Amino acid sequence: MAGSLFDLGGKVALVTGATGGLGVALCEALGAHGASVLVSDHDAGACARRAARLGAAGIDAAPLCMDLADIGGIAAQAARALAWKGGIDILVCNAGVQGPAGPLAEIGTADWQQVMDINLRSVLELSTQLLPAMAARGGGSVILMSSIAGLRGNKAIGLYGLSKAALAQLARNLAVEWGPQGIRANAISPGLIRTPLATPLLGDAAFMQRRLAQTPLRRVGEPHEIAGAAVMLASAAGAFITGHNLVIDGGTTIGDGN
């Protein structure tokens, strides 16, 4: 049993936002543990290149270009995902946008709609399209990428935080609704992770001094450390975990600054 706890052989995973720093690590980790991986992002060329790299590493992978801002088009893309291998066992919703920085009162309607559509509504729509087939296959695992920005107030990226807090709640709702049919749903809330998206923060010496002082492990996280948790949640190792929001932040949200 111990050797098979993290085995994903025979499973099919769909990863959104799959060509960015964290998405790449998620695809590699899921594939390395035996899953076939659908590489999804809004850039068709980037999807194809990433799928080819995974294939060269011995991972069964295929590209699936999907524009999550086009809510009306998600059903057709979900149908393509289901057709690839006959179903999806692991859904990792990693795609997201930060949106504008600044006070919530200054956010325009278009920005609000874009962030909520991509970060939240698209996830619900994709789940709605895929989970009935997942249940028919005997169950599966849904992993929603939230953030510690959804756990505490933030005067800089409040809209992003709202959308991420809602994702954690969506995971709980999906867990309750679909648990009787063998589907587990969880969220992951990363802290500061070394990805291209975090480059401006990593290069800000004053910010980093403050952040690391608040973080007991005194370092930033690495993409593979998030991907490893996703493998656990997708595999038999996480078979009794559902409705949980797993915080992976080196202790930032519990640190006292000392």
CSV table of C-alpha atoms in Angstrom, one decimal:
chain,number,residue,atom,x,y,z
A,1,MET,CA,0.0,0.0,0.0
A,2,ALA,CA,2.8,2.5,0.9
A,3,GLY,CA,4.3,2.3,-2.6
A,4,SER,CA,0.9,3.1,-4.2
A,5,LEU,CA,-0.2,6.0,-2.0
A,6,PHE,CA,0.9,8.6,-4.5
A,7,ASP,CA,0.5,6.5,-7.7
A,8,LEU,CA,-1.6,8.3,-10.3
A,9,GLY,CA,-1.2,5.7,-13.0
A,10,GLY,CA,-4.2,5.4,-15.2
A,11,LYS,CA,-5.6,8.8,-14.1
A,12,VAL,CA,-6.3,11.7,-16.4
A,13,ALA,CA,-5.6,15.2,-15.1
A,14,LEU,CA,-6.6,18.6,-16.6
A,15,VAL,CA,-4.5,21.5,-15.4
A,16,THR,CA,-5.5,25.1,-16.2
A,17,GLY,CA,-3.0,27.9,-16.2
A,18,ALA,CA,-0.6,25.1,-17.1
A,19,THR,CA,2.1,27.0,-18.9
A,20,GLY,CA,3.1,29.4,-16.0
A,21,GLY,CA,5.6,28.7,-13.3
A,22,LEU,CA,3.3,27.0,-10.9
A,23,GLY,CA,1.3,25.3,-13.7
A,24,VAL,CA,4.4,23.8,-15.2
A,25,ALA,CA,5.4,22.3,-11.8
A,26,LEU,CA,1.9,20.9,-11.4
A,27,CYS,CA,1.9,19.2,-14.8
A,28,GLU,CA,5.4,17.8,-14.2
A,29,ALA,CA,4.5,16.4,-10.8
A,30,LEU,CA,1.2,14.9,-11.8
A,31,GLY,CA,2.8,13.3,-14.9
A,32,ALA,CA,5.8,12.0,-12.9
A,33,HIS,CA,3.4,10.1,-10.7
A,34,GLY,CA,1.8,8.5,-13.7
A,35,ALA,CA,-1.1,10.7,-14.7
A,36,SER,CA,-1.9,11.6,-18.3
A,37,VAL,CA,-2.0,15.4,-18.4
A,38,LEU,CA,-4.1,17.8,-20.4
A,39,VAL,CA,-2.1,21.1,-20.6
A,40,SER,CA,-4.6,24.0,-20.7
A,41,ASP,CA,-4.0,27.7,-21.0
A,42,HIS,CA,-5.2,30.6,-23.2
A,43,ASP,CA,-2.1,30.5,-25.5
A,44,ALA,CA,-2.4,27.6,-27.9
A,45,GLY,CA,1.3,27.8,-28.8
A,46,ALA,CA,2.5,27.8,-25.2
A,47,CYS,CA,0.2,24.8,-24.5
A,48,ALA,CA,1.6,22.8,-27.5
A,49,ARG,CA,5.2,23.6,-26.5
A,50,ARG,CA,4.6,22.6,-22.9
A,51,ALA,CA,2.9,19.4,-23.8
A,52,ALA,CA,5.8,18.5,-26.2
A,53,ARG,CA,8.3,19.1,-23.4
A,54,LEU,CA,6.3,16.8,-21.1
A,55,GLY,CA,6.2,14.2,-23.8
A,56,ALA,CA,9.9,14.4,-24.2
A,57,ALA,CA,10.2,13.6,-20.5
A,58,GLY,CA,8.1,10.5,-20.9
A,59,ILE,CA,4.8,12.0,-19.7
A,60,ASP,CA,1.6,11.4,-21.7
A,61,ALA,CA,0.4,14.9,-22.4
A,62,ALA,CA,-1.7,16.9,-24.8
A,63,PRO,CA,-2.5,20.6,-25.2
A,64,LEU,CA,-6.0,22.0,-24.7
A,65,CYS,CA,-6.2,25.8,-25.4
A,66,MET,CA,-9.0,27.2,-23.3
A,67,ASP,CA,-9.9,30.9,-22.8
A,68,LEU,CA,-11.5,31.0,-19.4
A,69,ALA,CA,-12.6,34.5,-19.9
A,70,ASP,CA,-15.1,33.1,-22.5
A,71,ILE,CA,-17.6,31.6,-20.1
A,72,GLY,CA,-19.9,30.6,-22.9
A,73,GLY,CA,-17.1,28.6,-24.6
A,74,ILE,CA,-16.1,26.5,-21.6
A,75,ALA,CA,-18.7,23.8,-22.3
A,76,ALA,CA,-17.2,23.0,-25.7
A,77,GLN,CA,-13.7,23.0,-24.3
A,78,ALA,CA,-14.8,20.7,-21.5
A,79,ALA,CA,-16.2,18.3,-24.0
A,80,ARG,CA,-12.9,18.2,-25.8
A,81,ALA,CA,-11.2,17.5,-22.5
A,82,LEU,CA,-13.5,14.5,-21.8
A,83,ALA,CA,-13.0,13.2,-25.3
A,84,TRP,CA,-9.2,13.0,-25.0
A,85,LYS,CA,-9.1,9.9,-22.8
A,86,GLY,CA,-12.8,9.3,-22.2
A,87,GLY,CA,-12.9,11.3,-18.9
A,88,ILE,CA,-11.2,13.4,-16.3
A,89,ASP,CA,-10.1,12.1,-12.9
A,90,ILE,CA,-8.2,15.1,-11.6
A,91,LEU,CA,-9.2,18.7,-12.2
A,92,VAL,CA,-6.6,21.3,-11.1
A,93,CYS,CA,-7.9,24.9,-11.5
A,94,ASN,CA,-4.7,26.9,-11.4
A,95,ALA,CA,-5.5,29.7,-13.9
A,96,GLY,CA,-6.1,33.1,-12.5
A,97,VAL,CA,-5.4,36.9,-12.9
A,98,GLN,CA,-4.5,39.4,-10.2
A,99,GLY,CA,-6.5,42.3,-11.6
A,100,PRO,CA,-5.9,45.9,-10.6
A,101,ALA,CA,-4.2,47.0,-7.4
A,102,GLY,CA,-5.7,49.5,-5.1
A,103,PRO,CA,-8.8,50.1,-2.9
A,104,LEU,CA,-11.9,48.1,-3.8
A,105,ALA,CA,-13.9,51.3,-4.2
A,106,GLU,CA,-11.8,52.3,-7.1
A,107,ILE,CA,-12.2,49.0,-9.1
A,108,GLY,CA,-14.2,49.4,-12.3
A,109,THR,CA,-17.0,47.1,-13.4
A,110,ALA,CA,-15.0,45.6,-16.3
A,111,ASP,CA,-12.0,44.8,-14.0
A,112,TRP,CA,-14.4,43.3,-11.4
A,113,GLN,CA,-16.1,41.1,-14.1
A,114,GLN,CA,-12.8,39.9,-15.6
A,115,VAL,CA,-11.3,38.9,-12.3
A,116,MET,CA,-14.4,37.1,-11.0
A,117,ASP,CA,-15.1,35.5,-14.4
A,118,ILE,CA,-11.6,34.0,-14.7
A,119,ASN,CA,-10.8,33.3,-11.1
A,120,LEU,CA,-14.2,32.0,-9.9
A,121,ARG,CA,-17.0,31.7,-12.4
A,122,SER,CA,-15.0,29.8,-14.9
A,123,VAL,CA,-14.0,27.3,-12.2
A,124,LEU,CA,-17.7,26.7,-11.4
A,125,GLU,CA,-18.6,26.3,-15.0
A,126,LEU,CA,-15.7,23.9,-15.7
A,127,SER,CA,-16.7,21.9,-12.6
A,128,THR,CA,-20.3,21.8,-13.7
A,129,GLN,CA,-19.3,20.4,-17.1
A,130,LEU,CA,-16.7,17.9,-15.9
A,131,LEU,CA,-17.9,16.5,-12.5
A,132,PRO,CA,-20.9,14.5,-13.7
A,133,ALA,CA,-18.6,12.5,-16.0
A,134,MET,CA,-16.0,12.3,-13.2
A,135,ALA,CA,-18.7,10.8,-10.9
A,136,ALA,CA,-19.7,8.3,-13.6
A,137,ARG,CA,-16.0,7.1,-13.6
A,138,GLY,CA,-16.2,6.4,-9.9
A,139,GLY,CA,-15.1,9.7,-8.5
A,140,GLY,CA,-12.0,11.9,-8.6
A,141,SER,CA,-10.3,14.9,-7.2
A,142,VAL,CA,-10.8,18.6,-7.7
A,143,ILE,CA,-8.1,21.0,-6.6
A,144,LEU,CA,-8.7,24.8,-6.7
A,145,MET,CA,-5.8,27.1,-6.4
A,146,SER,CA,-6.7,29.7,-3.8
A,147,SER,CA,-4.2,32.0,-2.0
A,148,ILE,CA,-3.3,33.4,1.4
A,149,ALA,CA,-4.6,36.6,0.0
A,150,GLY,CA,-8.1,35.1,0.6
A,151,LEU,CA,-7.3,34.6,4.3
A,152,ARG,CA,-6.6,38.1,5.4
A,153,GLY,CA,-7.4,41.7,4.4
A,154,ASN,CA,-5.2,43.3,1.7
A,155,LYS,CA,-5.3,46.9,0.7
A,156,ALA,CA,-3.3,46.3,-2.4
A,157,ILE,CA,-5.0,43.3,-4.1
A,158,GLY,CA,-8.4,43.1,-2.4
A,159,LEU,CA,-10.3,42.0,-5.5
A,160,TYR,CA,-7.9,39.1,-6.1
A,161,GLY,CA,-8.3,38.2,-2.4
A,162,LEU,CA,-12.0,38.2,-2.7
A,163,SER,CA,-12.0,35.9,-5.6
A,164,LYS,CA,-9.5,33.5,-3.9
A,165,ALA,CA,-11.6,33.4,-0.7
A,166,ALA,CA,-14.6,32.5,-2.8
A,167,LEU,CA,-12.6,29.7,-4.4
A,168,ALA,CA,-11.9,28.1,-1.0
A,169,GLN,CA,-15.6,28.3,-0.3
A,170,LEU,CA,-16.4,26.8,-3.7
A,171,ALA,CA,-14.2,23.8,-2.8
A,172,ARG,CA,-16.2,23.3,0.4
A,173,ASN,CA,-19.5,23.5,-1.5
A,174,LEU,CA,-18.3,21.1,-4.2
A,175,ALA,CA,-17.1,18.7,-1.5
A,176,VAL,CA,-20.5,18.6,0.1
A,177,GLU,CA,-22.4,18.4,-3.1
A,178,TRP,CA,-20.3,15.7,-4.8
A,179,GLY,CA,-18.8,13.8,-1.9
A,180,PRO,CA,-21.6,11.2,-2.0
A,181,GLN,CA,-20.5,10.4,-5.6
A,182,GLY,CA,-16.9,9.9,-4.7
A,183,ILE,CA,-15.5,13.3,-5.7
A,184,ARG,CA,-13.2,15.1,-3.3
A,185,ALA,CA,-12.7,18.9,-3.6
A,186,ASN,CA,-10.0,20.9,-1.9
A,187,ALA,CA,-8.3,24.2,-2.2
A,188,ILE,CA,-4.6,25.1,-1.8
A,189,SER,CA,-3.6,28.5,-0.6
A,190,PRO,CA,0.0,29.2,-1.4
A,191,GLY,CA,2.0,32.0,0.1
A,192,LEU,CA,4.9,33.7,-1.7
A,193,ILE,CA,6.2,31.2,-4.3
A,194,ARG,CA,9.1,31.7,-6.6
A,195,THR,CA,7.3,32.1,-9.9
A,196,PRO,CA,7.5,34.6,-12.8
A,197,LEU,CA,4.4,36.3,-11.4
A,198,ALA,CA,6.2,36.9,-8.1
A,199,THR,CA,9.3,38.4,-9.7
A,200,PRO,CA,8.6,42.0,-8.9
A,201,LEU,CA,8.0,41.1,-5.2
A,202,LEU,CA,11.1,39.0,-5.1
A,203,GLY,CA,13.2,41.9,-6.4
A,204,ASP,CA,11.8,44.3,-3.8
A,205,ALA,CA,14.4,44.2,-1.0
A,206,ALA,CA,12.2,46.1,1.5
A,207,PHE,CA,9.2,44.0,0.8
A,208,MET,CA,11.2,40.8,1.1
A,209,GLN,CA,12.8,41.8,4.4
A,210,ARG,CA,9.3,42.4,5.9
A,211,ARG,CA,7.8,39.2,4.4
A,212,LEU,CA,10.6,36.9,5.5
A,213,ALA,CA,10.5,38.4,9.0
A,214,GLN,CA,6.9,37.3,9.1
A,215,THR,CA,7.6,33.8,7.8
A,216,PRO,CA,8.9,31.3,10.3
A,217,LEU,CA,10.8,29.3,7.6
A,218,ARG,CA,12.5,32.5,6.5
A,219,ARG,CA,12.3,31.8,2.8
A,220,VAL,CA,9.9,31.8,-0.1
A,221,GLY,CA,8.3,28.6,-1.4
A,222,GLU,CA,9.2,26.7,-4.6
A,223,PRO,CA,6.7,25.6,-7.2
A,224,HIS,CA,7.4,21.9,-6.6
A,225,GLU,CA,6.4,22.3,-3.0
A,226,ILE,CA,2.9,23.3,-4.1
A,227,ALA,CA,2.8,20.6,-6.8
A,228,GLY,CA,3.7,18.0,-4.3
A,229,ALA,CA,0.7,18.9,-2.2
A,230,ALA,CA,-1.5,18.7,-5.3
A,231,VAL,CA,-0.2,15.1,-6.0
A,232,MET,CA,-1.1,14.2,-2.4
A,233,LEU,CA,-4.6,15.6,-2.8
A,234,ALA,CA,-5.1,13.9,-6.1
A,235,SER,CA,-3.9,10.5,-5.0
A,236,ALA,CA,-4.8,7.7,-2.5
A,237,ALA,CA,-2.7,9.5,0.1
A,238,GLY,CA,-5.4,12.2,0.2
A,239,ALA,CA,-8.4,9.9,-0.1
A,240,PHE,CA,-10.1,11.0,3.1
A,241,ILE,CA,-9.4,14.7,2.7
A,242,THR,CA,-12.2,16.9,1.2
A,243,GLY,CA,-13.5,20.4,1.7
A,244,HIS,CA,-10.1,21.5,3.1
A,245,ASN,CA,-8.1,24.6,2.3
A,246,LEU,CA,-4.4,23.6,2.6
A,247,VAL,CA,-2.3,26.6,3.5
A,248,ILE,CA,1.3,26.3,2.1
A,249,ASP,CA,3.1,29.5,3.1
A,250,GLY,CA,6.1,28.6,5.3
A,251,GLY,CA,4.1,29.8,8.3
A,252,THR,CA,3.5,33.4,7.0
A,253,THR,CA,-0.1,33.6,8.2
A,254,ILE,CA,0.7,32.3,11.6
A,255,GLY,CA,4.1,34.1,12.1
A,256,ASP,CA,4.4,36.8,14.8
A,257,GLY,CA,7.2,38.6,13.0
A,258,ASN,CA,9.9,37.5,15.5
